[in-house]
Coordinates of C-alpha atoms in Angstrom, one line a residue:
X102 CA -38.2 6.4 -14.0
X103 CA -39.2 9.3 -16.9
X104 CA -43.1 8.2 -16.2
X105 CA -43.3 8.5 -13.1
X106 CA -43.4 5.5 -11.7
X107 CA -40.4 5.3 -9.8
X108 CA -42.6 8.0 -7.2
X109 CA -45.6 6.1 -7.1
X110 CA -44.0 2.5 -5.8
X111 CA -41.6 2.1 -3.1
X112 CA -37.7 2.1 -3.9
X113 CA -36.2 -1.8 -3.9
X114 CA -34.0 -2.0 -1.2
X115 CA -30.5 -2.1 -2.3
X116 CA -29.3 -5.6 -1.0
X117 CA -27.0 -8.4 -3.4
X118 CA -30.2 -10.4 -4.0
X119 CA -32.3 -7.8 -6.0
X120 CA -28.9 -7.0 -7.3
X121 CA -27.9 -9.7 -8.7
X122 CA -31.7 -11.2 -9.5
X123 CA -32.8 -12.6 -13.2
X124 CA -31.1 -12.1 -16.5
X125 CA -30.1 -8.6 -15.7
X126 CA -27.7 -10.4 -12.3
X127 CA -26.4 -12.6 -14.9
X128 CA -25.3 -10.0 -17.3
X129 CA -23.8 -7.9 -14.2
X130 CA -21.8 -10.7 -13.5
X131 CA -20.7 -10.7 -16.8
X132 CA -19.9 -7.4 -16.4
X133 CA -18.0 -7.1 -13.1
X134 CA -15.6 -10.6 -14.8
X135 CA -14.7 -8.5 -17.7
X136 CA -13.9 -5.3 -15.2
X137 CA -11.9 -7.4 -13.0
X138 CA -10.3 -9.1 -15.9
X139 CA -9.6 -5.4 -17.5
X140 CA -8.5 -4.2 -13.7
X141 CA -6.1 -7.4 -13.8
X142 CA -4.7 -6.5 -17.5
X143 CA -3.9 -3.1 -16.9
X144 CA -2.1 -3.4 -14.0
X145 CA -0.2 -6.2 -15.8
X146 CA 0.9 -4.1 -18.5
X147 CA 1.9 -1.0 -16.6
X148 CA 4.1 -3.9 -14.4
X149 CA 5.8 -5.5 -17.0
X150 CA 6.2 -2.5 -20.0
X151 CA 9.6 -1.5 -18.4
X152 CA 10.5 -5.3 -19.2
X153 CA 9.1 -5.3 -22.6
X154 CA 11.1 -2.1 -23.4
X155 CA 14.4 -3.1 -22.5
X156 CA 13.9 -6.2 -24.0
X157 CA 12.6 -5.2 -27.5
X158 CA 15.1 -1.8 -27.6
X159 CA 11.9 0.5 -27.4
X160 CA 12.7 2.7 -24.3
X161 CA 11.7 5.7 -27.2
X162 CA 8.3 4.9 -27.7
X163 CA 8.3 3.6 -24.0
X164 CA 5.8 7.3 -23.2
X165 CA 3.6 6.8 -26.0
X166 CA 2.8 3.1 -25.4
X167 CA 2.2 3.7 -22.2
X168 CA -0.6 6.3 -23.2
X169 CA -2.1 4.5 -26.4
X170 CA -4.7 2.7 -24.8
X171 CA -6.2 5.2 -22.8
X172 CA -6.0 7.8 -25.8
X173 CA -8.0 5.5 -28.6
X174 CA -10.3 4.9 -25.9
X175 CA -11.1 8.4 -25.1
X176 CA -11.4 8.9 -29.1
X177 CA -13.9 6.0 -29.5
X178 CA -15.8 7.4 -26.2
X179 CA -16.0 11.0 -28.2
X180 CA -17.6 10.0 -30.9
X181 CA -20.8 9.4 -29.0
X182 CA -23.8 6.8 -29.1
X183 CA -23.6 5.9 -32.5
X184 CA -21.5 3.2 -32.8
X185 CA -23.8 1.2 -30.3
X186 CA -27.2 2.6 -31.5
X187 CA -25.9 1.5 -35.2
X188 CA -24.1 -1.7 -34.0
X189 CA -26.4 -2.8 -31.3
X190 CA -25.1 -4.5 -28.2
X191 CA -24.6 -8.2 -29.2
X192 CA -22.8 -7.1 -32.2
X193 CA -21.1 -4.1 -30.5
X194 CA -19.4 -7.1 -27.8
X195 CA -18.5 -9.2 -30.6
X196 CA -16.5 -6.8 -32.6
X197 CA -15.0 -5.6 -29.0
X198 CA -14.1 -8.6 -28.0
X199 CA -12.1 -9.4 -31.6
X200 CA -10.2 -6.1 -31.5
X201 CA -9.3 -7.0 -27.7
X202 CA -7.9 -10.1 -28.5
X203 CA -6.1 -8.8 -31.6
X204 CA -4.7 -6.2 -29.5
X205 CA -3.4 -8.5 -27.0
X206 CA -1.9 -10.8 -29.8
X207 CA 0.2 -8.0 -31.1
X208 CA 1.1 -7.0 -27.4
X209 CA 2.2 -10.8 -26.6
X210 CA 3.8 -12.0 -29.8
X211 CA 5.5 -8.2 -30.5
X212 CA 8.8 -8.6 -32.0
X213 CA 9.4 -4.6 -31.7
X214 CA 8.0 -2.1 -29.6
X215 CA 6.1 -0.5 -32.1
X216 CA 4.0 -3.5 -32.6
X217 CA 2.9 -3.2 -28.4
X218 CA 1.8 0.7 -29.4
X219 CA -0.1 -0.6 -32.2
X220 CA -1.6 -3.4 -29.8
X221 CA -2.6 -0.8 -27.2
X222 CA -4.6 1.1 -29.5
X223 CA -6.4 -1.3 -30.6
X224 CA -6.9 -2.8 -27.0
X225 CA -8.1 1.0 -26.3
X226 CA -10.7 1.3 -29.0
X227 CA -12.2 -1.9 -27.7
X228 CA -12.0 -0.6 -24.1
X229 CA -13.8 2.2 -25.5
X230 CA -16.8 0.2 -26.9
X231 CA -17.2 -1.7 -23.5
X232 CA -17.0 1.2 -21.5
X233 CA -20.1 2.7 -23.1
X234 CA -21.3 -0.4 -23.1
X235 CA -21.3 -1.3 -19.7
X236 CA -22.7 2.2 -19.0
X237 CA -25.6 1.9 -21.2
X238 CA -26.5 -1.6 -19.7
X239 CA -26.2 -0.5 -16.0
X240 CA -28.4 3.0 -16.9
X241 CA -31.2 1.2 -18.6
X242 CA -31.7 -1.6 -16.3
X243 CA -31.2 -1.0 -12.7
X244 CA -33.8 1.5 -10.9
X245 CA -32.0 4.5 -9.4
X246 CA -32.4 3.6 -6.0
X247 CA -30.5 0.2 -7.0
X248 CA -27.4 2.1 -9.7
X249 CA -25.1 3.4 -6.6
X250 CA -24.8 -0.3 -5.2
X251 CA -24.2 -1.9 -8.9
X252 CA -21.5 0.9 -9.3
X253 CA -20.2 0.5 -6.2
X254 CA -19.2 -3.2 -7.0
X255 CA -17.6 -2.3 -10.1
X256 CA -15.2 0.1 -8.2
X257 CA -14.7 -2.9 -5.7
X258 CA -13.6 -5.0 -8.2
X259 CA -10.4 -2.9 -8.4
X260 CA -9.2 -4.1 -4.8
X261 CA -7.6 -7.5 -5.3
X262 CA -6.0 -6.9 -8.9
X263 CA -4.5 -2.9 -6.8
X264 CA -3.3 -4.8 -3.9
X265 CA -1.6 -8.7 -5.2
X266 CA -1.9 -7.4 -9.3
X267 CA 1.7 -6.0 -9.6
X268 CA 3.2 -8.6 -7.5
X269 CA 1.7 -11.7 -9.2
X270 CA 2.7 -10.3 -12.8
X271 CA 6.2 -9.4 -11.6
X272 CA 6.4 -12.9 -10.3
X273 CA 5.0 -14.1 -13.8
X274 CA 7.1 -12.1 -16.0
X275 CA 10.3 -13.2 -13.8
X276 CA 8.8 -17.1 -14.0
X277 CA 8.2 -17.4 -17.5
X278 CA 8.1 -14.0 -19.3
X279 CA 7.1 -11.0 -19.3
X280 CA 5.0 -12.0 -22.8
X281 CA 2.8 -14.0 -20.5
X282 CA 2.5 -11.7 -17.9
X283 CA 0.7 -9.9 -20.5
X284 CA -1.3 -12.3 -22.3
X285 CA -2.9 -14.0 -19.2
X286 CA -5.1 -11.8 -18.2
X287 CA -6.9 -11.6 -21.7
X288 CA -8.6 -15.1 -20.9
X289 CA -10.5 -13.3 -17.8
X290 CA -11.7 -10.3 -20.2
X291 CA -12.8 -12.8 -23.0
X292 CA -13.9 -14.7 -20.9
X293 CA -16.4 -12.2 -19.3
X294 CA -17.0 -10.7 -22.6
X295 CA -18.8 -14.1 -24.2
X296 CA -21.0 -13.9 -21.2
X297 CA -21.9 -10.6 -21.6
X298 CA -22.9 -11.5 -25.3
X299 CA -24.8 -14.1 -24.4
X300 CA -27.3 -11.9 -22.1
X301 CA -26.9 -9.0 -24.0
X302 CA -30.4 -9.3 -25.8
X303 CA -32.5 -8.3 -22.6
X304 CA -30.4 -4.8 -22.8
X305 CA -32.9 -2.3 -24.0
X306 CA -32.6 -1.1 -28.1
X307 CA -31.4 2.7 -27.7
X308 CA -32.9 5.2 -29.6
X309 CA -31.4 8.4 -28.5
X310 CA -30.7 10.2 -31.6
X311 CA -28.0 12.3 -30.0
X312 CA -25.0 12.4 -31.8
X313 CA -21.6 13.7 -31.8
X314 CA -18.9 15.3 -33.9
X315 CA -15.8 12.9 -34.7
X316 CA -14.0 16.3 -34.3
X317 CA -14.4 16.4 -31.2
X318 CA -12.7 12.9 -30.5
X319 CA -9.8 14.1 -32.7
X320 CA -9.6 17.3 -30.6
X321 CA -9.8 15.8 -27.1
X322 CA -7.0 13.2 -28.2
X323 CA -5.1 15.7 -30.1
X324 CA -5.3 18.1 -27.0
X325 CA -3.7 15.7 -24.9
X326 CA -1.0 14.9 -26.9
X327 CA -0.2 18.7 -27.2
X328 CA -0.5 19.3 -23.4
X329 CA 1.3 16.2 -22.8
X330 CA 4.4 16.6 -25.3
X331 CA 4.7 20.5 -24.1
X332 CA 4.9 19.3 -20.5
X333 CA 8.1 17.6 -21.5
X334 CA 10.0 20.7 -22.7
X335 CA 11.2 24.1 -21.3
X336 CA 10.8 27.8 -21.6
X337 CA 7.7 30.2 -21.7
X338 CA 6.3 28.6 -25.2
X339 CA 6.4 25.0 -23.6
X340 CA 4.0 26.9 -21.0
X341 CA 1.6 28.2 -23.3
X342 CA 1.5 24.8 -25.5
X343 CA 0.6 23.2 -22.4
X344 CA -1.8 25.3 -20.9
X345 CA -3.6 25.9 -24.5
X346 CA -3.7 21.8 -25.1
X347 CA -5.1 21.1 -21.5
X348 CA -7.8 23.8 -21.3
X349 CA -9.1 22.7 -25.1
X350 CA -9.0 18.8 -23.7
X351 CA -11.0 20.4 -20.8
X352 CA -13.5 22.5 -23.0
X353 CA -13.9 19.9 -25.5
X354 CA -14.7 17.3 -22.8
X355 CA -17.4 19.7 -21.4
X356 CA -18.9 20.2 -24.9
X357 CA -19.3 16.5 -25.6
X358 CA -21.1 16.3 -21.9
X359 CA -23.6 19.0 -22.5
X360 CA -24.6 17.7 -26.2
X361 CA -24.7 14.1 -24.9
X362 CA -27.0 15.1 -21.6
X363 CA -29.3 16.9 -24.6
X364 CA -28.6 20.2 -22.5
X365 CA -30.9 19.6 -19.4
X366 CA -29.2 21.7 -16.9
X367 CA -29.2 19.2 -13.7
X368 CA -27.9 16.4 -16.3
X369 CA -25.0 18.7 -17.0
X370 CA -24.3 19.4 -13.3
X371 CA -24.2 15.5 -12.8
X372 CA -21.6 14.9 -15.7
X373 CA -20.0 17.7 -15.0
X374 CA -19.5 16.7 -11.3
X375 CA -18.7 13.0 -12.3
X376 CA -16.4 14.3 -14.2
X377 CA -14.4 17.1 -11.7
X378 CA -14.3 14.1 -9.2
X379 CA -12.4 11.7 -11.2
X380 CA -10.1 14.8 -12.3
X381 CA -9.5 16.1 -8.8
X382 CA -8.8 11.9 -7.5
X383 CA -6.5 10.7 -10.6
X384 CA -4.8 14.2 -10.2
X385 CA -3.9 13.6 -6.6
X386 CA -3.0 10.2 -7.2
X387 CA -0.5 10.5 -10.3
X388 CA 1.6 12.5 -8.0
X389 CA 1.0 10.7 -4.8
X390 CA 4.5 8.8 -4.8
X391 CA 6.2 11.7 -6.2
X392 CA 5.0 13.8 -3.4
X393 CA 6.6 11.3 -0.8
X394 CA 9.9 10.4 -2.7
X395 CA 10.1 13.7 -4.4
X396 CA 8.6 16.0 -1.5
X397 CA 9.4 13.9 1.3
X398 CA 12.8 12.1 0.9
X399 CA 10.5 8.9 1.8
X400 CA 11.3 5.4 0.3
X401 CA 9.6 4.0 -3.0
X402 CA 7.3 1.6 -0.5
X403 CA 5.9 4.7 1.5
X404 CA 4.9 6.1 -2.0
X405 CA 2.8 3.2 -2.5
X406 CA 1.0 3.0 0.6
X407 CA -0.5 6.2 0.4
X408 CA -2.1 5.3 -3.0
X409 CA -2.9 1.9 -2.2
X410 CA -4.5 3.1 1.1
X411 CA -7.0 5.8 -1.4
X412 CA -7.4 3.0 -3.3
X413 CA -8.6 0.8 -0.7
X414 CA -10.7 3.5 0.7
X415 CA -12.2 3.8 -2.8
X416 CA -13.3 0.2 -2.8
X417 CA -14.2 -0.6 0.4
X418 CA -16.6 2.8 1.3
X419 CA -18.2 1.7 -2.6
X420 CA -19.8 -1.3 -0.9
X421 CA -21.6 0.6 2.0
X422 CA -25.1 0.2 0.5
X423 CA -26.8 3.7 -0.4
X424 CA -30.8 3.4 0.6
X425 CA -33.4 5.6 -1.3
X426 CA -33.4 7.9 -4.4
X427 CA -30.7 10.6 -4.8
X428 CA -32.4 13.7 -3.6
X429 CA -34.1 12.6 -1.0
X430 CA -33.3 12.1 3.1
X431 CA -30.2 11.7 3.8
X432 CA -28.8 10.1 0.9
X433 CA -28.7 14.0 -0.6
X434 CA -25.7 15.1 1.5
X435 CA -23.9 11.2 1.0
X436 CA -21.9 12.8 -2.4
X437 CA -21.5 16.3 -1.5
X438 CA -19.5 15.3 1.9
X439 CA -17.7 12.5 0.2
X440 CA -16.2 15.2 -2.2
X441 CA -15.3 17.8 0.4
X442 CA -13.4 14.7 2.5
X443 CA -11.6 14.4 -1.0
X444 CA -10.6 18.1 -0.2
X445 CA -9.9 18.1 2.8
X446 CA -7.5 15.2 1.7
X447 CA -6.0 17.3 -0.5
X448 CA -5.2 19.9 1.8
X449 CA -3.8 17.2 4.4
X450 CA -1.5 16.2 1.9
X451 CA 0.0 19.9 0.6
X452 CA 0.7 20.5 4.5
X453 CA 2.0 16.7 4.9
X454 CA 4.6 18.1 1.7
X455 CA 5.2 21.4 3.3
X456 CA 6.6 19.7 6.6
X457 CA 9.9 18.6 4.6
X458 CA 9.7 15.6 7.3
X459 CA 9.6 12.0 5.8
X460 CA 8.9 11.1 9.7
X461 CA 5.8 13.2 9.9
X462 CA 4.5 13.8 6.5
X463 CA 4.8 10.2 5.6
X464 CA 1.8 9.1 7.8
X465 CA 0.3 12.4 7.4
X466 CA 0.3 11.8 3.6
X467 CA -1.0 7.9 3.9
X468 CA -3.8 9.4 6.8
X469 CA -4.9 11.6 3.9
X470 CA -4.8 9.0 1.2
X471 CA -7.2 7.4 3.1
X472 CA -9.3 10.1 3.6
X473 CA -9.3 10.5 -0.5
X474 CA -10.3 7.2 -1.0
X475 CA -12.9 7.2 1.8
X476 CA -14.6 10.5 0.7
X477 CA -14.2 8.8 -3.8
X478 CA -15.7 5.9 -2.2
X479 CA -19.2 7.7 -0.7
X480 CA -19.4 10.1 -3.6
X481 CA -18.5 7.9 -6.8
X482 CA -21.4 5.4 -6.4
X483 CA -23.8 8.2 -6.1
X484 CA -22.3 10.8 -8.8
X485 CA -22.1 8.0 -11.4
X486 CA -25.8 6.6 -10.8
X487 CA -26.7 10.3 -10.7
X488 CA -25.9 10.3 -13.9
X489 CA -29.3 8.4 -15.3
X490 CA -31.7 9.5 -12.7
X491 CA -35.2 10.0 -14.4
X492 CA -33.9 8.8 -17.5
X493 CA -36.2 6.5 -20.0
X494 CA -34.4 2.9 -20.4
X495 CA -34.3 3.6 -24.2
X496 CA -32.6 7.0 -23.8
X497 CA -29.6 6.2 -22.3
X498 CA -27.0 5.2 -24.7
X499 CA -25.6 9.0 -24.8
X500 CA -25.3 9.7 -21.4
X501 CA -23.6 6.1 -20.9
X502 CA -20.9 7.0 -23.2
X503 CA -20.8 10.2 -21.8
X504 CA -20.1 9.2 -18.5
X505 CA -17.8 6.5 -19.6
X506 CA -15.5 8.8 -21.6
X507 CA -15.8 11.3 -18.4
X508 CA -14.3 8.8 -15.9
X509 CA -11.4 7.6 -18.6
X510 CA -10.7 11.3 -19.9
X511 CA -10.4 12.5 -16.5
X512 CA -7.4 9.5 -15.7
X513 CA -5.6 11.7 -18.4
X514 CA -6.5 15.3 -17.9
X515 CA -5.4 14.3 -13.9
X516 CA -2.3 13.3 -14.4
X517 CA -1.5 15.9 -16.8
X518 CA -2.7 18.6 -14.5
X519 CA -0.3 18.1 -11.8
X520 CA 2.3 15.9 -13.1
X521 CA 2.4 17.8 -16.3
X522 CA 2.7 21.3 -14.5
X523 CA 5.4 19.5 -12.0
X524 CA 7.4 19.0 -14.9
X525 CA 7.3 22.6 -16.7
X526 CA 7.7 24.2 -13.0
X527 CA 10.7 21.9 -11.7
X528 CA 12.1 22.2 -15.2
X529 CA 12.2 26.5 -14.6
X530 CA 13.8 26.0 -11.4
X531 CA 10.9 25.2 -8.8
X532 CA 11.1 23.8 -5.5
X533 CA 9.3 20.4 -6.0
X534 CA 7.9 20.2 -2.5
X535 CA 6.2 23.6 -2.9
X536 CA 5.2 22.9 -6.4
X537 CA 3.6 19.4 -5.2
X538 CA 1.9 21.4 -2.2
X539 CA 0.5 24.1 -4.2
X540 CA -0.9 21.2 -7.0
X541 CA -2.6 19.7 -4.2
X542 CA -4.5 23.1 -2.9
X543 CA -5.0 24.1 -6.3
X544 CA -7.2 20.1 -6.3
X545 CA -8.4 21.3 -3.2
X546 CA -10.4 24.6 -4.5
X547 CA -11.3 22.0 -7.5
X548 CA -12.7 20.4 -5.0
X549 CA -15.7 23.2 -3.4
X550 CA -16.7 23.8 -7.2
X551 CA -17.2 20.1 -7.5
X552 CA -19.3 19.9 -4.2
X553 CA -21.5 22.4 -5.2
X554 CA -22.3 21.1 -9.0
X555 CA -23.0 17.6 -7.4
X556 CA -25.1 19.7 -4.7
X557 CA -27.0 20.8 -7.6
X558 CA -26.9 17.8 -9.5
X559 CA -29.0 15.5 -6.4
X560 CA -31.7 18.1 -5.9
X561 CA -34.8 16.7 -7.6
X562 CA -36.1 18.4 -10.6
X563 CA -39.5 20.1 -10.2
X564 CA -40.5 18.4 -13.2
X565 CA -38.8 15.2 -15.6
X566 CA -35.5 15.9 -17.3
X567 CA -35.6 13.2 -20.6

């Protein structure tokens, strides 16, 4: 770690056991229930919303519902450490876990639609404080050499609830309800919550002093409303709202990251990086289905395999253990290649488009999805332990919520970058194939600048970054 230790003693070897060893295992545990539990509700509500609006007349506010969780979070994310640091972390889970289950009250027991927005944001606020949470724990007390493995379980943990999630709700909501489809899940997040609270004393007390603007929360969230509602309309001034509200989403996003990382120029690669890769991915996979029933001509089933085969390859390639320190051997190039198979990916599905041919671009497209997910899979793990690399236990709490509001920002910005230029360019008259094919090289070039800041990012520093 900062003192030097970390280069005087060997690196643990990163099997299950040291992972999961003494109190720290037990709060990781903790940890990985609520994530599968939150994996598990998300996926019910994007299943059974279409249900929920027809039934409670809301098809108007059908858009904004949809986004309302992901927005607060991104606002709570912006404002920075101080909510924990003020809080602290037992208190910080209990009030989380209150506005959680508030949230899904009003989702479950909604007699209008307006009463599931309302329930989203305040699901999304406490998604927010968890997030940085779960960041803070994970940077203060795993050694580097141990992070990539811990975060390559969380991204596992995504697998069942991606491949059986959508079914089991459907079959749910048709059983019983779509009310319940919603409302079960929220007994796995509380669930996983309490035991976090319970081992949340050993995480250490933060004492950062970083903070950050609540302006620039309002700005990021009120950029993405802009760039979102502009995508939605037509002409040359829909253009310019929509490429003003994205690029000050963008901007804003990489303010927050350089005042969280204190401006130490290899921390600001890593966020920076961490952040382009979950762009480039969520970009890619927002229009993945459109690209091959849109592009294609292919059937609504084909769509889904090629992102359920990235999202495999996400999970699966994030349990391959990563041995040593970032930096050193051959762990260094492990990141870098992952993100430039994540282009190469990109590229294999604008040519799969370009082909016109459901019967060869559909298995060219699902071959590349794979490829995506294979190449998120080796460089995630790394890019997000990267993150806290020769960082003091005590010190993290800024970075965490940095890194946390990166990877659910980026979900956003994604899908607006390609599904929200889709929209203004098919709108004016564009070919959809060609504009889905040019979106995907456009991730591709994303994709070099991205390898080259995570290049930078693993190279160890001559001296300690704080």
């Amino acid at each position: 770690m900062s003192d030097g230790s970390a280069a005087e003693s060997p690196a643990p070897a990163p099997t299950l056991r040291a992972v999961f060893a003494g109190p720290r295992g037990r709060l990781l545990i903790a940890l990985l229930i609520g994530e599968f539990g939150g994996a598990v509700q998300g996926i019910a509500y994007s299943t059974v919303l279409p249900l929920a609006a027809c039934d409670l007349h809301g098809s108007a506010l059908y858009g904004a519902t949809l986004a309302a969780a992901t927005l607060s979070s991104i606002f709570m994310l912006a404002l920075g450490p101080a909510p924990l640091e003020r809080l602290g972390f037992s208190a910080a889970i209990g009030i989380a876990t209150v506005l959680f289950a508030i949230g899904a009250a009003l989702s479950a027991l909604a007699p209008d639609m307006v009463w599931i927005l309302i329930g989203n944001v305040i699901r999304g606020l406490s998604m927010g404080i968890i997030a940085g949470l779960g960041y803070a724990a994970l940077g203060s007390l795993y050694e580097d050499a141990l992070r990539p493995r811990v975060f390559g379980l969380f991204a596992f943990m995504w697998l069942v609830p991606s491949l059986v999630g959508p079914l089991v709700n459907a079959g749910i909501a048709s059983a019983v309800g779509w009310r319940w489809a919603m409302v079960w899940p929220a007994v796995l997040v509380i669930g996983g919550r309490v035991l976090m609270w319970r081992s949340a004393a050993i995480i250490p007390r933060q004492r950062s002093g970083a903070r950050v603007s609540p302006l620039i929360g309002f700005g990021v969230v009120g950029a993405l409303v802009l760039a979102s509602w502009t995508s939605s309309e037509q002409g040359p001034w829909a253009w310019l709202g929509y490429l003003v509200g994205l690029c000050a989403a963008v901007g804003l996003s990489l303010l927050l990251i350089v005042r969280a990382s204190g401006g130490a120029r290899r921390r600001v690669f890593a966020l920076t990086a961490f952040f382009g890769s979950c762009v480039v991915y969520f970009a890619a996979e927002s229009v993945m289905p459109l690209a091959v029933v849109g592009g294609l001509g292919g059937s609504v089933l084909a769509g889904g395999l090629v992102v359920g085969a990235a999202g495999v390859g996400w999970s699966l390639l994030g349990l391959v253990p990563v041995r040593g320190v970032p930096g050193q051997g051959r762990l260094f190039g492990r990141a870098p290649m992952g993100v430039m198979l994540v282009g190469l990916g990109m590229i294999a599905l604008a040519l799969a488009v370009l082909s016109r041919s459901a019967t060869i671009g559909v298995p060219v497209a699902v071959a590349a999805g794979a490829v995506i997910g294979v190449g998120m899979g080796m460089a995630y793990t790394v890019q997000s332990a990267a993150n806290f690399n020769d960082l003091e236990p005590t010190r993290v709490s800024a970075v965490a919520t940095a890194a946390a509001f990166a990877e659910t920002g980026s979900i956003t910005v994604g899908s607006l970058l390609t599904g929200g230029s889709y929209s203004l360019a098919t709108s004016a008259g564009a070919h959809a194939a060609s504009t889905l094919a040019t979106g995907f090289l456009v991730l591709a070039a994303l994709a070099v600048v991205v390898t080259a800041l995570t290049t930078a990012a693993l190279r160890r520093p001559d001296r300690v970054v704080p």
